[in-house]
Short mmCIF file of N, CA and C in Angstrom, two decimals:
data_model
loop_
_atom_site.label_atom_id
_atom_site.label_comp_id
_atom_site.label_asym_id
_atom_site.label_seq_id
_atom_site.Cartn_x
_atom_site.Cartn_y
_atom_site.Cartn_z
N UNK A 1 0.85 -1.21 0.02
CA UNK A 1 0.01 -0.01 -0.02
C UNK A 1 0.84 1.22 0.05
N UNK A 2 0.27 2.34 0.44
CA UNK A 2 0.94 3.61 0.42
C UNK A 2 2.09 3.62 1.44
N UNK A 3 1.94 3.11 2.54
CA UNK A 3 2.96 3.08 3.51
C UNK A 3 4.25 2.33 3.12
N UNK A 4 4.01 1.20 2.47
CA UNK A 4 5.18 0.42 1.95
C UNK A 4 5.93 1.23 0.87
N UNK A 5 5.13 1.91 -0.01
CA UNK A 5 5.84 2.67 -1.07
C UNK A 5 6.60 3.83 -0.40
N UNK A 6 6.07 4.46 0.62
CA UNK A 6 6.77 5.53 1.30
C UNK A 6 8.06 5.04 1.97
N UNK A 7 7.93 3.84 2.60
CA UNK A 7 9.05 3.24 3.25
C UNK A 7 10.18 2.89 2.27
N UNK A 8 9.76 2.36 1.14
CA UNK A 8 10.69 2.08 0.13
C UNK A 8 11.47 3.25 -0.44
N UNK A 9 10.64 4.35 -0.58
CA UNK A 9 11.22 5.54 -1.14
C UNK A 9 12.21 6.21 -0.16
N UNK A 10 11.81 6.14 1.15
CA UNK A 10 12.70 6.79 2.19
C UNK A 10 13.98 5.94 2.36
N UNK A 11 13.87 4.62 2.04
CA UNK A 11 15.09 3.82 2.12
C UNK A 11 16.06 4.15 0.97
N UNK A 12 15.65 4.63 -0.16
CA UNK A 12 16.60 4.93 -1.24
C UNK A 12 17.15 6.33 -1.22
N UNK A 13 16.67 7.13 -0.24
CA UNK A 13 17.22 8.49 -0.13
C UNK A 13 18.72 8.48 0.27
N UNK A 14 19.46 9.38 -0.29
CA UNK A 14 20.87 9.60 0.13
C UNK A 14 20.89 10.55 1.19
N UNK A 15 21.90 10.34 2.16
CA UNK A 15 21.99 11.30 3.27
C UNK A 15 22.47 12.69 2.80
N UNK A 16 23.26 12.76 1.81
CA UNK A 16 23.74 14.03 1.15
C UNK A 16 22.54 14.89 0.68
N UNK A 17 21.64 14.16 0.10
CA UNK A 17 20.46 14.95 -0.44
C UNK A 17 19.64 15.48 0.74
N UNK A 18 19.51 14.74 1.81
CA UNK A 18 18.72 15.17 2.92
C UNK A 18 19.47 16.46 3.53
N UNK A 19 20.69 16.51 3.62
CA UNK A 19 21.48 17.66 4.06
C UNK A 19 21.26 18.85 3.21
N UNK A 20 21.18 18.65 1.84
CA UNK A 20 21.01 19.75 0.91
C UNK A 20 19.75 20.47 1.15
N UNK A 21 18.69 19.76 1.51
CA UNK A 21 17.42 20.37 1.69
C UNK A 21 17.13 20.60 3.17
N UNK A 22 17.66 19.79 4.08
CA UNK A 22 17.41 19.94 5.51
C UNK A 22 18.01 21.20 6.08
N UNK A 23 19.19 21.56 5.69
CA UNK A 23 19.85 22.77 6.24
C UNK A 23 19.10 24.02 5.88
N UNK A 24 18.73 24.26 4.61
CA UNK A 24 17.96 25.49 4.37
C UNK A 24 16.63 25.37 5.01
N UNK A 25 16.01 24.26 5.23
CA UNK A 25 14.78 24.17 5.90
C UNK A 25 14.83 24.55 7.35
N UNK A 26 15.97 24.06 7.99
CA UNK A 26 16.18 24.53 9.32
C UNK A 26 16.41 25.99 9.45
N UNK A 27 17.15 26.52 8.49
CA UNK A 27 17.33 28.03 8.61
C UNK A 27 16.08 28.75 8.40
N UNK A 28 15.18 28.36 7.50
CA UNK A 28 13.92 29.03 7.36
C UNK A 28 13.11 28.87 8.66
N UNK A 29 13.17 27.77 9.36
CA UNK A 29 12.43 27.55 10.59
C UNK A 29 12.90 28.59 11.62
N UNK A 30 14.22 28.65 11.72
CA UNK A 30 14.69 29.64 12.75
C UNK A 30 14.36 31.07 12.34
N UNK A 31 14.50 31.39 11.06
CA UNK A 31 14.12 32.74 10.55
C UNK A 31 12.65 33.04 10.88
N UNK A 32 11.75 32.19 10.62
CA UNK A 32 10.30 32.41 10.82
C UNK A 32 9.95 32.54 12.31
N UNK A 33 10.70 31.82 13.15
CA UNK A 33 10.49 31.97 14.63
C UNK A 33 10.98 33.20 15.21
N UNK A 34 12.03 33.82 14.57
CA UNK A 34 12.57 35.09 15.09
C UNK A 34 11.85 36.33 14.61
N UNK A 35 10.79 36.17 13.86
CA UNK A 35 10.20 37.33 13.25
C UNK A 35 9.65 38.28 14.41
N UNK A 36 9.15 37.62 15.44
CA UNK A 36 8.52 38.39 16.49
C UNK A 36 9.68 39.18 17.27
N UNK A 37 10.85 38.55 17.46
CA UNK A 37 11.87 39.14 18.15
C UNK A 37 12.41 40.30 17.26
N UNK A 38 12.53 40.19 15.96
CA UNK A 38 13.01 41.17 15.03
C UNK A 38 12.05 42.39 15.09
N UNK A 39 10.73 42.14 15.25
CA UNK A 39 9.78 43.20 15.22
C UNK A 39 9.96 44.14 16.39
N UNK A 40 10.68 43.60 17.40
CA UNK A 40 10.89 44.43 18.58
C UNK A 40 12.00 45.49 18.31
N UNK A 41 12.79 45.20 17.32
CA UNK A 41 13.89 46.16 16.95
C UNK A 41 13.68 46.95 15.68
N UNK A 42 12.84 46.47 14.78
CA UNK A 42 12.54 47.28 13.54
C UNK A 42 11.11 47.61 13.45
N UNK A 43 10.93 48.53 12.56
CA UNK A 43 9.57 49.01 12.16
C UNK A 43 9.04 47.95 11.21
N UNK A 44 7.72 47.73 11.11
CA UNK A 44 7.14 46.77 10.23
C UNK A 44 7.52 46.97 8.71
N UNK A 45 7.59 48.28 8.33
CA UNK A 45 8.04 48.54 7.01
C UNK A 45 9.49 48.08 6.74
N UNK A 46 10.33 48.32 7.62
CA UNK A 46 11.70 47.87 7.45
C UNK A 46 11.83 46.29 7.37
N UNK A 47 11.04 45.72 8.18
CA UNK A 47 11.08 44.27 8.18
C UNK A 47 10.51 43.74 6.83
N UNK A 48 9.60 44.45 6.20
CA UNK A 48 9.07 44.01 4.93
C UNK A 48 10.10 44.11 3.85
N UNK A 49 10.98 45.16 3.99
CA UNK A 49 12.04 45.37 2.98
C UNK A 49 12.99 44.18 3.17
N UNK A 50 13.34 43.83 4.42
CA UNK A 50 14.30 42.68 4.67
C UNK A 50 13.74 41.42 4.08
N UNK A 51 12.47 41.12 4.31
CA UNK A 51 11.85 39.93 3.81
C UNK A 51 11.85 39.91 2.33
N UNK A 52 11.64 41.10 1.63
CA UNK A 52 11.80 41.06 0.17
C UNK A 52 13.27 40.78 -0.26
N UNK A 53 14.21 41.26 0.49
CA UNK A 53 15.62 40.97 0.17
C UNK A 53 15.94 39.51 0.35
N UNK A 54 15.26 38.82 1.29
CA UNK A 54 15.41 37.47 1.56
C UNK A 54 15.14 36.59 0.32
N UNK A 55 14.32 37.03 -0.55
CA UNK A 55 13.94 36.26 -1.85
C UNK A 55 15.25 36.32 -2.69
N UNK A 56 15.93 37.51 -2.77
CA UNK A 56 17.13 37.54 -3.55
C UNK A 56 18.29 36.71 -2.99
N UNK A 57 18.33 36.68 -1.67
CA UNK A 57 19.37 35.80 -1.06
C UNK A 57 19.05 34.35 -1.20
N UNK A 58 17.83 33.95 -1.23
CA UNK A 58 17.42 32.64 -1.55
C UNK A 58 17.83 32.24 -2.93
N UNK A 59 17.51 33.07 -3.89
CA UNK A 59 17.97 32.77 -5.26
C UNK A 59 19.38 32.59 -5.49
N UNK A 60 20.24 33.50 -4.83
CA UNK A 60 21.66 33.35 -4.96
C UNK A 60 22.14 32.06 -4.25
N UNK A 61 21.66 31.71 -3.11
CA UNK A 61 22.09 30.53 -2.43
C UNK A 61 21.60 29.23 -3.18
N UNK A 62 20.46 29.33 -3.74
CA UNK A 62 20.03 28.07 -4.57
C UNK A 62 20.87 27.89 -5.74
N UNK A 63 21.38 28.99 -6.39
CA UNK A 63 22.27 28.86 -7.49
C UNK A 63 23.62 28.31 -7.06
N UNK A 64 24.15 28.79 -5.93
CA UNK A 64 25.44 28.41 -5.45
C UNK A 64 25.48 27.01 -4.91
N UNK A 65 24.50 26.61 -4.13
CA UNK A 65 24.58 25.30 -3.50
C UNK A 65 23.74 24.16 -4.06
N UNK A 66 22.72 24.58 -4.70
CA UNK A 66 21.90 23.49 -5.35
C UNK A 66 21.91 23.44 -6.86
N UNK A 67 22.87 24.35 -7.47
CA UNK A 67 22.99 24.34 -8.94
C UNK A 67 21.79 24.73 -9.66
N UNK A 68 20.91 25.46 -9.05
CA UNK A 68 19.71 25.94 -9.82
C UNK A 68 20.12 26.99 -10.80
N UNK A 69 19.61 26.95 -12.02
CA UNK A 69 19.93 27.91 -13.04
C UNK A 69 18.69 28.67 -13.34
N UNK A 70 18.95 30.06 -13.52
CA UNK A 70 17.86 30.97 -13.71
C UNK A 70 18.11 31.66 -15.13
N UNK A 71 16.95 31.99 -15.79
CA UNK A 71 16.91 32.73 -17.04
C UNK A 71 17.39 34.22 -16.82
N UNK A 72 17.75 34.88 -17.94
CA UNK A 72 18.16 36.29 -17.80
C UNK A 72 16.93 37.14 -17.28
N UNK A 73 15.71 36.88 -17.69
CA UNK A 73 14.62 37.72 -17.17
C UNK A 73 14.38 37.51 -15.70
N UNK A 74 14.70 36.31 -15.13
CA UNK A 74 14.52 36.09 -13.71
C UNK A 74 15.56 36.87 -13.00
N UNK A 75 16.83 36.84 -13.44
CA UNK A 75 17.89 37.80 -12.79
C UNK A 75 17.56 39.22 -13.00
N UNK A 76 16.87 39.62 -14.02
CA UNK A 76 16.49 41.03 -14.20
C UNK A 76 15.39 41.35 -13.24
N UNK A 77 14.50 40.44 -12.91
CA UNK A 77 13.49 40.60 -11.89
C UNK A 77 14.12 40.76 -10.52
N UNK A 78 15.20 39.94 -10.21
CA UNK A 78 15.89 40.05 -8.92
C UNK A 78 16.68 41.43 -8.85
N UNK A 79 17.11 41.84 -9.89
CA UNK A 79 17.81 43.19 -9.83
C UNK A 79 16.81 44.27 -9.59
N UNK A 80 15.58 44.26 -10.24
CA UNK A 80 14.54 45.22 -9.95
C UNK A 80 14.12 45.10 -8.43
N UNK A 81 14.06 43.93 -7.89
CA UNK A 81 13.65 43.72 -6.51
C UNK A 81 14.72 44.45 -5.58
N UNK A 82 15.97 44.08 -5.84
CA UNK A 82 16.98 44.66 -5.07
C UNK A 82 17.11 46.24 -5.19
N UNK A 83 16.93 46.66 -6.36
CA UNK A 83 16.87 48.11 -6.52
C UNK A 83 15.69 48.85 -5.82
N UNK A 84 14.55 48.13 -5.82
CA UNK A 84 13.45 48.63 -5.14
C UNK A 84 13.66 48.64 -3.65
N UNK A 85 14.23 47.55 -3.12
CA UNK A 85 14.55 47.58 -1.65
C UNK A 85 15.51 48.66 -1.33
N UNK A 86 16.57 48.94 -2.16
CA UNK A 86 17.53 49.91 -1.86
C UNK A 86 16.88 51.31 -1.97
N UNK A 87 16.03 51.52 -2.87
CA UNK A 87 15.39 52.81 -3.07
C UNK A 87 14.36 53.22 -1.91
N UNK A 88 13.80 52.15 -1.33
CA UNK A 88 12.89 52.46 -0.27
C UNK A 88 13.62 52.91 1.05
N UNK A 89 14.93 52.58 1.04
CA UNK A 89 15.67 52.91 2.25
C UNK A 89 16.42 54.25 2.20
N UNK A 90 16.33 54.83 1.09
CA UNK A 90 16.99 56.15 0.85
C UNK A 90 15.98 57.23 0.54
N UNK A 91 16.15 58.41 1.14
CA UNK A 91 15.12 59.50 0.91
C UNK A 91 15.80 60.69 0.11
N UNK A 92 17.15 60.60 -0.08
CA UNK A 92 17.79 61.76 -0.75
C UNK A 92 18.34 61.45 -2.08
N UNK A 93 17.95 60.34 -2.71
CA UNK A 93 18.46 59.96 -4.07
C UNK A 93 17.67 60.69 -5.13
N UNK A 94 18.23 61.52 -5.88
CA UNK A 94 17.51 62.21 -6.98
C UNK A 94 18.05 61.74 -8.28
N UNK A 95 17.19 61.79 -9.22
CA UNK A 95 17.56 61.45 -10.67
C UNK A 95 17.92 62.60 -11.48
N UNK A 96 19.16 63.00 -11.53
CA UNK A 96 19.74 64.03 -12.35
C UNK A 96 19.01 65.37 -12.30
N UNK A 97 18.65 65.75 -11.07
CA UNK A 97 17.97 67.03 -10.86
C UNK A 97 16.60 67.22 -11.35
N UNK A 98 15.78 66.15 -11.52
CA UNK A 98 14.46 66.35 -11.88
C UNK A 98 13.59 66.90 -10.77
N UNK A 99 14.15 67.11 -9.63
CA UNK A 99 13.48 67.88 -8.45
C UNK A 99 12.70 66.99 -7.60
N UNK A 100 12.39 65.74 -7.93
CA UNK A 100 11.66 64.85 -7.05
C UNK A 100 12.47 63.74 -6.68
N UNK A 101 12.16 63.20 -5.56
CA UNK A 101 13.02 62.03 -5.15
C UNK A 101 12.45 60.79 -5.76
N UNK A 102 13.41 59.93 -6.28
CA UNK A 102 12.99 58.76 -7.01
C UNK A 102 12.25 57.78 -6.06
N UNK A 103 12.72 57.69 -4.82
CA UNK A 103 12.08 56.87 -3.96
C UNK A 103 10.64 57.36 -3.56
N UNK A 104 10.50 58.64 -3.46
CA UNK A 104 9.13 59.28 -3.25
C UNK A 104 8.22 58.92 -4.37
N UNK A 105 8.72 59.21 -5.56
CA UNK A 105 7.91 58.96 -6.82
C UNK A 105 7.46 57.45 -6.83
N UNK A 106 8.38 56.53 -6.57
CA UNK A 106 8.08 55.12 -6.57
C UNK A 106 7.02 54.76 -5.48
N UNK A 107 7.16 55.38 -4.38
CA UNK A 107 6.23 55.10 -3.30
C UNK A 107 4.83 55.53 -3.58
N UNK A 108 4.74 56.59 -4.39
CA UNK A 108 3.36 56.98 -4.88
C UNK A 108 2.68 56.01 -5.87
N UNK A 109 3.45 55.23 -6.42
CA UNK A 109 2.96 54.22 -7.45
C UNK A 109 2.21 53.01 -6.70
N UNK A 110 2.50 52.77 -5.48
CA UNK A 110 1.89 51.61 -4.77
C UNK A 110 0.44 51.74 -4.82
#
């Protein structure tokens, strides 16, 4: 039945494969449990920016350790994500003297 198939499948797993997925899983568990501790030190908006940056860090780590490959448009999306995170943290970045702050203009688009 189903239990026997599951037992057979578990018996064929390699320990190295379990480590490749177990370590990131454990890190996500720790990260998710510390969210309330982090909220004691940061404003919710700052925490949201950090969580958006976590997506970029995950993509880079998956490429480095799990040999995941991404298309150019996926990397372009990650670049836009990182640029957006950076722009939300600055209030004095202007675009060649147009008179308005780029971060302020982008925040009005939400």
